[in-house]
Coordinates of C-alpha atoms and ligand atoms in Angstrom, one line a residue:
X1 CA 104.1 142.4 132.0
X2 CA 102.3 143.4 135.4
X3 CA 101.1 146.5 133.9
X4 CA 99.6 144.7 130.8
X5 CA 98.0 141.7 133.1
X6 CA 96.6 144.4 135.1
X7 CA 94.9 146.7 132.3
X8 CA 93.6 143.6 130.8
X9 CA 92.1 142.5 134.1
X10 CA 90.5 146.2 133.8
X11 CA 89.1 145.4 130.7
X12 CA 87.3 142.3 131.4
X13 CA 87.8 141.5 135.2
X14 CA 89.9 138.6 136.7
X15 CA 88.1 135.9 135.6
X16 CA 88.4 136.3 132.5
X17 CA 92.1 136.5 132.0
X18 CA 94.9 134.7 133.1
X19 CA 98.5 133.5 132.7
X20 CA 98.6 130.9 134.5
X21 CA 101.3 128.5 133.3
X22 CA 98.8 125.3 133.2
X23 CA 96.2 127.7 131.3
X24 CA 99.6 129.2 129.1
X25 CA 100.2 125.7 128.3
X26 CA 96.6 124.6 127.2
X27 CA 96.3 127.5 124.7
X28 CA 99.9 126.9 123.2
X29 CA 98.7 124.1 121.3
X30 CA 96.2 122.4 118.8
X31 CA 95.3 119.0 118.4
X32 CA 97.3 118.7 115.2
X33 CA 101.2 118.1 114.4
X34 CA 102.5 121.5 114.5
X35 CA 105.1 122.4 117.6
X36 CA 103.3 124.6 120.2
X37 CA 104.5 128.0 121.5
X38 CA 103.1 130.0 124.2
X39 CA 101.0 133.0 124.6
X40 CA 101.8 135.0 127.6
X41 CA 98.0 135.8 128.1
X42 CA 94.8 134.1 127.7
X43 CA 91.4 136.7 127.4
X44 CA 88.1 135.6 127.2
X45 CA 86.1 138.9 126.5
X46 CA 82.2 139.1 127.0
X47 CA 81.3 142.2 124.7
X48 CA 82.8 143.8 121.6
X49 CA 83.5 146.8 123.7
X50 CA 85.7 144.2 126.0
X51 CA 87.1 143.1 122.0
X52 CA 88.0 147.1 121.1
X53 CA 89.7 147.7 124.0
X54 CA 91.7 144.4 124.4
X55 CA 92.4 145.2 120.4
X56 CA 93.4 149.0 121.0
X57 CA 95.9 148.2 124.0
X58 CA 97.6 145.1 122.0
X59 CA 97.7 148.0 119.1
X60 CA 99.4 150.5 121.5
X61 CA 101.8 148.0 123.4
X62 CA 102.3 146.5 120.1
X63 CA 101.4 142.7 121.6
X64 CA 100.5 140.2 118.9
X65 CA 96.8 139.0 119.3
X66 CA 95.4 135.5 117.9
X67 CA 91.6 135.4 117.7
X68 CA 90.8 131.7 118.7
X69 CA 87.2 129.6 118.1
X70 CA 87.7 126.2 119.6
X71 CA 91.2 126.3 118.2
X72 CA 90.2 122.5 116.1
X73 CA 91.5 124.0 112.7
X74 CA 94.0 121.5 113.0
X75 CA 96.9 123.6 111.0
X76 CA 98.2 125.2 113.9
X77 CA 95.9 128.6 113.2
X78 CA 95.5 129.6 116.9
X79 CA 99.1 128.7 118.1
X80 CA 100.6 132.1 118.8
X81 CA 103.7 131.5 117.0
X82 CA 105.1 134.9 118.5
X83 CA 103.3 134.7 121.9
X84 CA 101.0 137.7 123.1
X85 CA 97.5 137.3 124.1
X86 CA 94.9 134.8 122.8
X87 CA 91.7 136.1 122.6
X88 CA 89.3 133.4 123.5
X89 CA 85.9 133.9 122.0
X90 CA 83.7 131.6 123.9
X91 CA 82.2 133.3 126.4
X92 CA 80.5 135.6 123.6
X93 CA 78.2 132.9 122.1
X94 CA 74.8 134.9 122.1
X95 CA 72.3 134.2 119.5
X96 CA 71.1 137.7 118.8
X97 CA 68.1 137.5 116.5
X98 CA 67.3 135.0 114.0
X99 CA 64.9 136.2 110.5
X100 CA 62.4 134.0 110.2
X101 CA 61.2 135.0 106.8
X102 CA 64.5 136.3 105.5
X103 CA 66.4 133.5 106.6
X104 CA 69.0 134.6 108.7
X105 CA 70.5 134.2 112.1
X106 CA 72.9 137.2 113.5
X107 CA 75.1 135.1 116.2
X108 CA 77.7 136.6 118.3
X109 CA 81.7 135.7 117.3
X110 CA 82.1 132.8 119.7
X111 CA 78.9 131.2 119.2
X112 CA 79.3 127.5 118.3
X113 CA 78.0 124.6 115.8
X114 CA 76.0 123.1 118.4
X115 CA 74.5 126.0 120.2
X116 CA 72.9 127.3 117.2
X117 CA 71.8 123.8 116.1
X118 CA 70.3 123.1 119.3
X119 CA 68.4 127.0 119.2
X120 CA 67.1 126.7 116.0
X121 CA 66.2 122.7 116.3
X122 CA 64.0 124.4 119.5
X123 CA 62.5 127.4 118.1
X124 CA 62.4 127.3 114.3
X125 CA 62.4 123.7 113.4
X126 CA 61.9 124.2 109.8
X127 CA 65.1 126.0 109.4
X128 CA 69.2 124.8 109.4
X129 CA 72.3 126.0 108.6
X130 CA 75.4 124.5 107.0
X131 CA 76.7 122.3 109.4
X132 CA 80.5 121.0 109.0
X133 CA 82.0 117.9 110.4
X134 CA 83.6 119.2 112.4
X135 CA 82.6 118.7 116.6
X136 CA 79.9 120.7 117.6
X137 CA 82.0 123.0 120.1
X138 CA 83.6 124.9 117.3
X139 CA 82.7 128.6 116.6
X140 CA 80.7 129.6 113.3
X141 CA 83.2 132.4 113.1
X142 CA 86.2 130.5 113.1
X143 CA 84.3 128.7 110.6
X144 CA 83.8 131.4 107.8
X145 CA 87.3 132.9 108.7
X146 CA 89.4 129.4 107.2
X147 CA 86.6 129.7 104.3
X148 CA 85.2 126.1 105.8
X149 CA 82.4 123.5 104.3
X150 CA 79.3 122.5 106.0
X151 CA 76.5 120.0 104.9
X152 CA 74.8 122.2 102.7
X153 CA 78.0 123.4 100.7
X154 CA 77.2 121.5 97.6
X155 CA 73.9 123.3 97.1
X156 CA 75.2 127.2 98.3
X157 CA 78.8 127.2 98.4
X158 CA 81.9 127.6 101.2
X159 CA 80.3 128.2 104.9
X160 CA 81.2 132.0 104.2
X161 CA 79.3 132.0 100.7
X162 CA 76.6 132.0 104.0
X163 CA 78.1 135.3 105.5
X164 CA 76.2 138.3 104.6
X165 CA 76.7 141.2 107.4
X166 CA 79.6 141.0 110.0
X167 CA 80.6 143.6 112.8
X168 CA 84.6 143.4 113.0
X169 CA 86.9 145.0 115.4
X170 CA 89.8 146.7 113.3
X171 CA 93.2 145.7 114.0
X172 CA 93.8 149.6 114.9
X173 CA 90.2 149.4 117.2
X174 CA 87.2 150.8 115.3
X175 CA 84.4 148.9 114.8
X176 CA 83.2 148.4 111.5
X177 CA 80.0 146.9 110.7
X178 CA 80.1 145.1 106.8
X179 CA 77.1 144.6 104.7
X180 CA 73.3 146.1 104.8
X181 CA 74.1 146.4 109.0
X182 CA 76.1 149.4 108.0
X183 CA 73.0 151.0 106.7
X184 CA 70.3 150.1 109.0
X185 CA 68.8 147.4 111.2
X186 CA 69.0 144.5 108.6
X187 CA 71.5 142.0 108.3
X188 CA 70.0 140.1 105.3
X189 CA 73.0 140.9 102.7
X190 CA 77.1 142.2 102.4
X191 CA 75.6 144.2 99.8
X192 CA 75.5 143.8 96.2
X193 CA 75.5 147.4 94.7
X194 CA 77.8 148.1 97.4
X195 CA 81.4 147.2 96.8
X196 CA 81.8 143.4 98.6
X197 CA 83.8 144.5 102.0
X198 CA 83.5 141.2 103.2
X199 CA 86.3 139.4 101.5
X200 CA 88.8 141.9 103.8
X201 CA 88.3 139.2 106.7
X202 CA 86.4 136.0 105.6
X203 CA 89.4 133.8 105.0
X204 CA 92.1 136.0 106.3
X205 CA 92.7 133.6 109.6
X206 CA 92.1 136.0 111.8
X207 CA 95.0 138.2 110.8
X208 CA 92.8 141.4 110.0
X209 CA 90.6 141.6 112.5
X210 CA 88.2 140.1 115.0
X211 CA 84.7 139.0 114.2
X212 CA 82.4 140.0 116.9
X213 CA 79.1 139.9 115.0
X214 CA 78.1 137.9 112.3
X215 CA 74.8 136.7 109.7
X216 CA 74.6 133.9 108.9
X217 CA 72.2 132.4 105.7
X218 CA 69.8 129.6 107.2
X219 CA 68.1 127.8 104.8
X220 CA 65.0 125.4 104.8
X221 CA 64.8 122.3 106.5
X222 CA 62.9 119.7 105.1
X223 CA 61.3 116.8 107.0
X224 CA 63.3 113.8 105.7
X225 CA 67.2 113.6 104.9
X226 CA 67.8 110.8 102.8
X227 CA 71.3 109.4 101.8
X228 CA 72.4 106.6 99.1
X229 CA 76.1 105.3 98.3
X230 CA 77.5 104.4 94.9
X231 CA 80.9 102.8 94.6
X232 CA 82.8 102.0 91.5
X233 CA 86.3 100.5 91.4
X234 CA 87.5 102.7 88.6
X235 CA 88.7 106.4 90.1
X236 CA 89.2 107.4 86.1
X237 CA 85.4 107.4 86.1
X238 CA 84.5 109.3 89.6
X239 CA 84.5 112.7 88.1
X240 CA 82.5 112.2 85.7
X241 CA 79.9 109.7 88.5
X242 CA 80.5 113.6 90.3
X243 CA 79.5 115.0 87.0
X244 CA 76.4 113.4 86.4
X245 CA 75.2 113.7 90.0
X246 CA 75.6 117.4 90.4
X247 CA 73.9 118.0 87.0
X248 CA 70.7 116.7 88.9
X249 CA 70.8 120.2 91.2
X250 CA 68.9 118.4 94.2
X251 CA 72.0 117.7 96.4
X252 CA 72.1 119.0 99.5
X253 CA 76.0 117.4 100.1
X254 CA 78.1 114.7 98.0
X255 CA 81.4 113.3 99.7
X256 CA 83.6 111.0 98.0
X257 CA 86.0 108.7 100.4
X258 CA 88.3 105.9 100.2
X259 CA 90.5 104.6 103.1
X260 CA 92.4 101.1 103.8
X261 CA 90.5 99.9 106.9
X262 CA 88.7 97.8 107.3
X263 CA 89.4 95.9 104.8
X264 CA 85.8 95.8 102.4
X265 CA 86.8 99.5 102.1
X266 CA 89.9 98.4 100.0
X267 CA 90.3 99.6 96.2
X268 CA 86.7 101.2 96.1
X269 CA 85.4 104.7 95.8
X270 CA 82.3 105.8 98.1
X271 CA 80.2 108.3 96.5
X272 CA 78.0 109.4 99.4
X273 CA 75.0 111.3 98.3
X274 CA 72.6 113.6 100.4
X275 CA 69.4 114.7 99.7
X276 CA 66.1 115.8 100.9
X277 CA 62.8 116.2 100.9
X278 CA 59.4 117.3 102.7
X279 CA 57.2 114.0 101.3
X280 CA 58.0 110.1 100.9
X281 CA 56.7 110.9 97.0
X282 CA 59.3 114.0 96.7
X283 CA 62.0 111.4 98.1
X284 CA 61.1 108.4 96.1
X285 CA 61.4 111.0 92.6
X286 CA 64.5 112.3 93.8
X287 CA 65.7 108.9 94.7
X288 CA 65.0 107.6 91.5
X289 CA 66.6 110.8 90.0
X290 CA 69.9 110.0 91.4
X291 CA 69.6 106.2 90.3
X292 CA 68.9 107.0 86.8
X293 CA 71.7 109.8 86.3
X294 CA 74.4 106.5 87.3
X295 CA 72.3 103.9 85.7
X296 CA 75.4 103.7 82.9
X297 CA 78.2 103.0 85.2
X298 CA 76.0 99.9 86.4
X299 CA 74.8 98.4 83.1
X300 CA 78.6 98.5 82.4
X301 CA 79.7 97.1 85.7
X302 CA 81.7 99.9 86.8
X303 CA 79.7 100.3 90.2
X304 CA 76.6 99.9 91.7
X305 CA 74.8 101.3 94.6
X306 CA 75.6 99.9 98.1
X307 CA 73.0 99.2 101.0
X308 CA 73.9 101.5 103.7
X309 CA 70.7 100.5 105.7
X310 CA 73.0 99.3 108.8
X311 CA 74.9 102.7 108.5
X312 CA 72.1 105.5 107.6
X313 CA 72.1 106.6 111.3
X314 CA 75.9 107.7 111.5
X315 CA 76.0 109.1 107.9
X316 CA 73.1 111.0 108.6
X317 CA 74.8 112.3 111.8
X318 CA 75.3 116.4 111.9
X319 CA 78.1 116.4 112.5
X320 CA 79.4 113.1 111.2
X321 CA 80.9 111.5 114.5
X322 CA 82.8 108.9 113.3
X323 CA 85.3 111.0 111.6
X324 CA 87.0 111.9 114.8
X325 CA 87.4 108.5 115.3
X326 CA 90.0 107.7 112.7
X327 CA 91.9 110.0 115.2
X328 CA 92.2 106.7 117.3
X329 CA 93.1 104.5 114.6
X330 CA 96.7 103.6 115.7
X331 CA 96.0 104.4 119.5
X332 CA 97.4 108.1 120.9
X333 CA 95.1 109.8 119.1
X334 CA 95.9 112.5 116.4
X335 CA 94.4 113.1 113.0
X336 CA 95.8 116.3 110.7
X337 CA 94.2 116.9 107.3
X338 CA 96.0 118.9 104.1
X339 CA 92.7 119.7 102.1
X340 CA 93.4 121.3 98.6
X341 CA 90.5 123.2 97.0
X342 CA 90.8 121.6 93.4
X343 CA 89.0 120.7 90.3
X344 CA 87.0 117.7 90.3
X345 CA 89.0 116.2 87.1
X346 CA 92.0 116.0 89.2
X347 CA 90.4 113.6 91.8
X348 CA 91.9 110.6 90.5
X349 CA 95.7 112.1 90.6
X350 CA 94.7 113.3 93.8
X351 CA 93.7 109.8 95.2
X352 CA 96.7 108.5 94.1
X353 CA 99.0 110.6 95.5
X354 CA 97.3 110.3 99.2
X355 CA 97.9 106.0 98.4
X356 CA 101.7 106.6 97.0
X357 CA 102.3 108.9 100.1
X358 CA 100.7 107.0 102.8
X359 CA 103.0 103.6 101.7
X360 CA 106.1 105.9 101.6
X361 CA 105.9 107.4 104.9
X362 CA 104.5 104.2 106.3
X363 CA 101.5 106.2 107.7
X364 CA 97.7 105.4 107.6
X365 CA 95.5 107.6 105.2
X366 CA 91.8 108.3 105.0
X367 CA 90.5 110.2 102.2
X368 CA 87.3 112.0 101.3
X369 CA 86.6 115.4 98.8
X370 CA 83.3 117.4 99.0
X371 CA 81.6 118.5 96.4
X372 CA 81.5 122.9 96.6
X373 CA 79.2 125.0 94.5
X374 CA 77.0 122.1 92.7
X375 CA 80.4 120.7 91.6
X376 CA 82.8 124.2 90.6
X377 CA 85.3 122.7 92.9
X378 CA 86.0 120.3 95.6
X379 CA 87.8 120.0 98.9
X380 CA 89.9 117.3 98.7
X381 CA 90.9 115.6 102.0
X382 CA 94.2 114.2 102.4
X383 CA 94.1 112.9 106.2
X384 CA 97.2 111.2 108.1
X385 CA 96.3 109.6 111.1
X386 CA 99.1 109.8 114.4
X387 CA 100.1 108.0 117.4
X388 CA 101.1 111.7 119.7
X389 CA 102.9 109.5 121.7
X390 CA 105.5 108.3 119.0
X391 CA 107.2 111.1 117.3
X392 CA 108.9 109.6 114.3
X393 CA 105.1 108.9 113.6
X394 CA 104.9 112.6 113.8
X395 CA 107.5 113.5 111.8
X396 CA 106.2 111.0 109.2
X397 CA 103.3 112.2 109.1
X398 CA 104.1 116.4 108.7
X399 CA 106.8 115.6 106.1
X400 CA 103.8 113.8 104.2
X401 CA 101.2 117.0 104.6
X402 CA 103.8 119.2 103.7
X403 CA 104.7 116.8 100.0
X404 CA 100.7 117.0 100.1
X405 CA 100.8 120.7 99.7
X406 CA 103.6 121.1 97.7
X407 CA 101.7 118.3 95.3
X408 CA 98.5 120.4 95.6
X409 CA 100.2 123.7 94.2
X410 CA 101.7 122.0 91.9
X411 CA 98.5 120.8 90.3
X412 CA 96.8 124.2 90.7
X413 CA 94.7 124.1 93.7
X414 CA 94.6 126.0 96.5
X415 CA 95.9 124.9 100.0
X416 CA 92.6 125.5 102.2
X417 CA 93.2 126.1 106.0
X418 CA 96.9 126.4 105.5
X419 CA 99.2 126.3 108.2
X420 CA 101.9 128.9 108.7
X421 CA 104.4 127.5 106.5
X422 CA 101.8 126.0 103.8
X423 CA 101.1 130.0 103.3
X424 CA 104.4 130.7 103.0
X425 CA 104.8 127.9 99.9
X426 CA 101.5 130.0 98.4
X427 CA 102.5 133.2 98.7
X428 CA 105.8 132.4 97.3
X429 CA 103.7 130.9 93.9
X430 CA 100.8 133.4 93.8
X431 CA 101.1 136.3 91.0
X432 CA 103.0 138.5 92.3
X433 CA 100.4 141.7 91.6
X434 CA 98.2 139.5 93.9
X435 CA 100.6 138.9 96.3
X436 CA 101.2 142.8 96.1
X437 CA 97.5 143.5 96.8
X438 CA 97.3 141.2 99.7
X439 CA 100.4 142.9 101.0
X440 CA 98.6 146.3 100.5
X441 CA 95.3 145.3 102.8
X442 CA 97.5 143.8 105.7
X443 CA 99.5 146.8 105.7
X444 CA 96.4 149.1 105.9
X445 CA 94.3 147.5 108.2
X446 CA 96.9 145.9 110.2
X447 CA 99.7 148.7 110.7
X448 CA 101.4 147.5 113.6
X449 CA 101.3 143.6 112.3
X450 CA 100.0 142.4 115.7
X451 CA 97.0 140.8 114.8
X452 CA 97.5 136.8 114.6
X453 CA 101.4 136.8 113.6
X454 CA 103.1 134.3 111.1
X455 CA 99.5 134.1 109.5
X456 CA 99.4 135.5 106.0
X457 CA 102.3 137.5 107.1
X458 CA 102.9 139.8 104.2
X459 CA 104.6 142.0 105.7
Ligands
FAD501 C1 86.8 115.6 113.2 C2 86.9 116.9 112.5 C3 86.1 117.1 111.4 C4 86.1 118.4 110.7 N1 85.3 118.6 109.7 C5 85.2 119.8 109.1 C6 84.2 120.1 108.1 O1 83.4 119.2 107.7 N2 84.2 121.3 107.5 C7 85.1 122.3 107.9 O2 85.0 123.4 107.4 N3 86.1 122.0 108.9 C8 86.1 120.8 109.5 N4 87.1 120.6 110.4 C9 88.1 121.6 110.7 C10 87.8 122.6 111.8 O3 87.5 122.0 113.0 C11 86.6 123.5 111.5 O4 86.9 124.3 110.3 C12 86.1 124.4 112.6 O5 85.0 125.2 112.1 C13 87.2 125.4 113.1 O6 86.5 126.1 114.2 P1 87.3 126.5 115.5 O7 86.4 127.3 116.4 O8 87.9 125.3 116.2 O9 88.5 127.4 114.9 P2 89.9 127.9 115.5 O10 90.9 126.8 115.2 O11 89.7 128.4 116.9 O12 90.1 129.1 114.5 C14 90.3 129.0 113.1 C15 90.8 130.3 112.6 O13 89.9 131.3 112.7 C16 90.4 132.5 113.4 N5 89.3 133.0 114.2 C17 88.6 132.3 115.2 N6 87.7 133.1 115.7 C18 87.7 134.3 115.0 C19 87.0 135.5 115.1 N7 85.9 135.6 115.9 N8 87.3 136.5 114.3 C20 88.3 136.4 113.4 N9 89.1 135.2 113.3 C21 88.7 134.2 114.1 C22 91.5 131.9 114.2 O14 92.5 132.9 114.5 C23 92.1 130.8 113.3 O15 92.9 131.4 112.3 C24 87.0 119.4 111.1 C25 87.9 119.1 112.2 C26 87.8 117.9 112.9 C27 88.7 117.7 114.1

């Protein structure tokens, strides 16, 4: 142990490592329901070199290593199930060049949500990215490597649809640069014409290698953000509400949500519905756009639009604030979220499920699904809130996520963020060529098994 706490103290000096048991503690846990476990070291590397020669020793001492963002997955994805070191990315949150004309930003693998808001909001006003929910201290990495959704998802797809170039460092210590980066100074593409390389890491949890470099796609960012609500009554009819919206192709996001609290929430559907534009005449078209497309479910009395005047400021929010809140809803503070990708026809079994569940286990829900890829698919939330402090709450509330699951694969979808054992329930129902494939990569680029343990453990 002294030997290992010592090279690693070589690699990146003594501030940068410890294993401390108050720091051992911190890191052996998430803010969801999962049980913690601890590492026995904690590295926060400045430079991919510091990355290959952290990876290369864990390699050779066979040491499991878990890559962690801000570790708010929720699912457990940075508790290292099997101890070893946890490779804390923060400190390397460089903004290394953005592309103003070929809209990208090339970020370094710890960079956060907010820092690269806050750099582009400074020095290139007229561009964004796809900003998720979630709070502003998470990584962009972390982000691409659970596949996750951002406000812009409805118009280009998952946050790692954005991804075009990454630098990785191997499991086995080379570092391999992915996309047009591996042929020259350009990160603007992962290369069609080339075969896609990407797909090897983006979604794989951390458990092929470590992302020390990415692009990211920025896009344009108009001068007014405009939002309007619909709500119906009827969930039979909020796919096809979902339907007619995304036909329009001017939708920067659509979220769908339903909850119990407070009580005008009750029974009703929220279609929330962003868009944009650079003129008040662009916004007023668009607007009317959206009203027209839905103008059947109100001449029929199925819904109608909602004034959200008195809440424009917090749904307009990036990220959306409040959501953290329901975190607090029974006092003690915990939220965890199951959230299938699925088909948009299956919202309304979907919704009913989260109701039948939430009664059963005697647990508060809130729900919401976000529209992916102008409507392909959607990512449908199924959120349990939790008291930490009251653990048959706790229990309650995991054997719930877990029925969640089970219901999801069931219906077809796919678990998205899964925890450990929610991969275990999809690996067990994937075709089995697939599952042999997936074996096949882990083996190859992850010999040794020692990079992020009990994730997509194929092995
Ligand atoms: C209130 C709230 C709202 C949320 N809303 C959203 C939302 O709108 N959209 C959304 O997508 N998510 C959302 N989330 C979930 C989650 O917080 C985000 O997905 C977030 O981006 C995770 O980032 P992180 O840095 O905390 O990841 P972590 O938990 O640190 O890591 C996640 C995974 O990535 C791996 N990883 C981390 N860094 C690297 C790296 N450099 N290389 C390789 N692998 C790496 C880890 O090993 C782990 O498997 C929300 C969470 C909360 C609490």
């Amino acid at each position: 142990m002294n030997d290992i706490l010592k090279s690693l103290i070589d690699i990146v000096g003594d501030k940068g490592v410890s294993n401390a048991p108050e720091e051992l503690w911190f890191y052996a846990r998430d803010p969801g329901v999962l049980s913690p476990h601890n590492p026995d070291y904690v590295v926060a590397p400045k430079t991919t070199e510091q990355v290959q020669k952290i990876v290369q020793l864990a390699n050779r001492e066979k040491i499991p290593i878990v890559p962690m963002g801000n570790g708010m997955a929720l699912t457990g994805l940075v508790i290292p199930l099997k101890g070893g070191i946890v490779l804390d990315m923060k400190r390397m949150n460089k903004i290394l060049e953005v592309n103003e004309k070929a809209r990208y930003a090339v970020v370094e693998g710890g960079t956060s949500q907010g820092v690269l808001k806050a750099y582009l909001q400074e020095h290139y006003p007229h561009l964004r990215h796809s900003i998720p929910d979630a709070p502003p201290t998470t990584t962009i990495a972390a982000n691409v490597a659970l596949h996750g959704q951002g406000r812009l998802t409805n118009q280009y797809g998952f946050n790692s649809d954005m991804v075009t170039g990454m630098e990785i460092v191997l499991p086995t210590g080379e570092i391999c640069l992915i996309g047009s980066p591996s042929l020259g100074p350009y990160w603007f593409s992962k290369g069609p014409t080339l075969p896609d390389l990407s797909g090897l890491f983006l979604g794989w949890l951390g458990a092929t290698g470590v992302i020390t470099k990415m692009e990211l796609r920025l896009y344009p960012n108009k001068k007014i953000r405009e939002v309007e609500m619909f709500v119906t009554d009827k969930v039979e009819l909020v796919p096809e509400i979902l339907y007619k919206l995304t036909h329009l192709e001017i939708l920067e996001d659509v979220n769908v949500w339903f909850q119990p609290k407070p009580l005008m929430f009750v029974g009703n559907f929220h279609v929330t519905i962003y868009f944009n534009g650079d003129t008040e005449e662009e916004i007023e078209f668009k607007r009317k756009m959206i009203w027209d497309s839905l103008q059947e479910f109100i001449d029929s009395k199925d819904g109608g639009f909602m004034n959200v005047q008195y809440m424009k400021g917090m749904l307009l929010q990036m990220p959306q604030r409040g959501i953290a809140d329901f975190a607090d809803v029974p006092k003690g503070g915990g939220f965890e979220y199951s959230g299938p990708i699925t088909i948009i026809e299956h919202f309304p079994q979907y919704a009913a499920k989260v109701v039948e569940l939430a009664k059963r286990y005697d647990i508060l829900y809130a729900s919401s699904a976000r529209l992916i890829s102008g409507g392909h698919c959607m990512m449908f939330s199924i959120s349990f809130a939790f008291n930490r402090s009251n653990p048959g709450m706790m229990k309650r509330v995991k054997e719930a996520l877990d029925e969640a699951t089970t219901f999801a694969l069931e219906m077809g979808g796919i678990p998205w963020k899964p925890n450990f054992m929610e991969q275990k329930m999809t690996m067990k129902k994937m075709d089995p060529n697939a599952l042999n494939l997936l074996q096949m990569i882990k083996k190859n680029l992850d010999p040794e098994g020692i990079m992020n343990p009990g994730n997509w453990e194929v092995n």
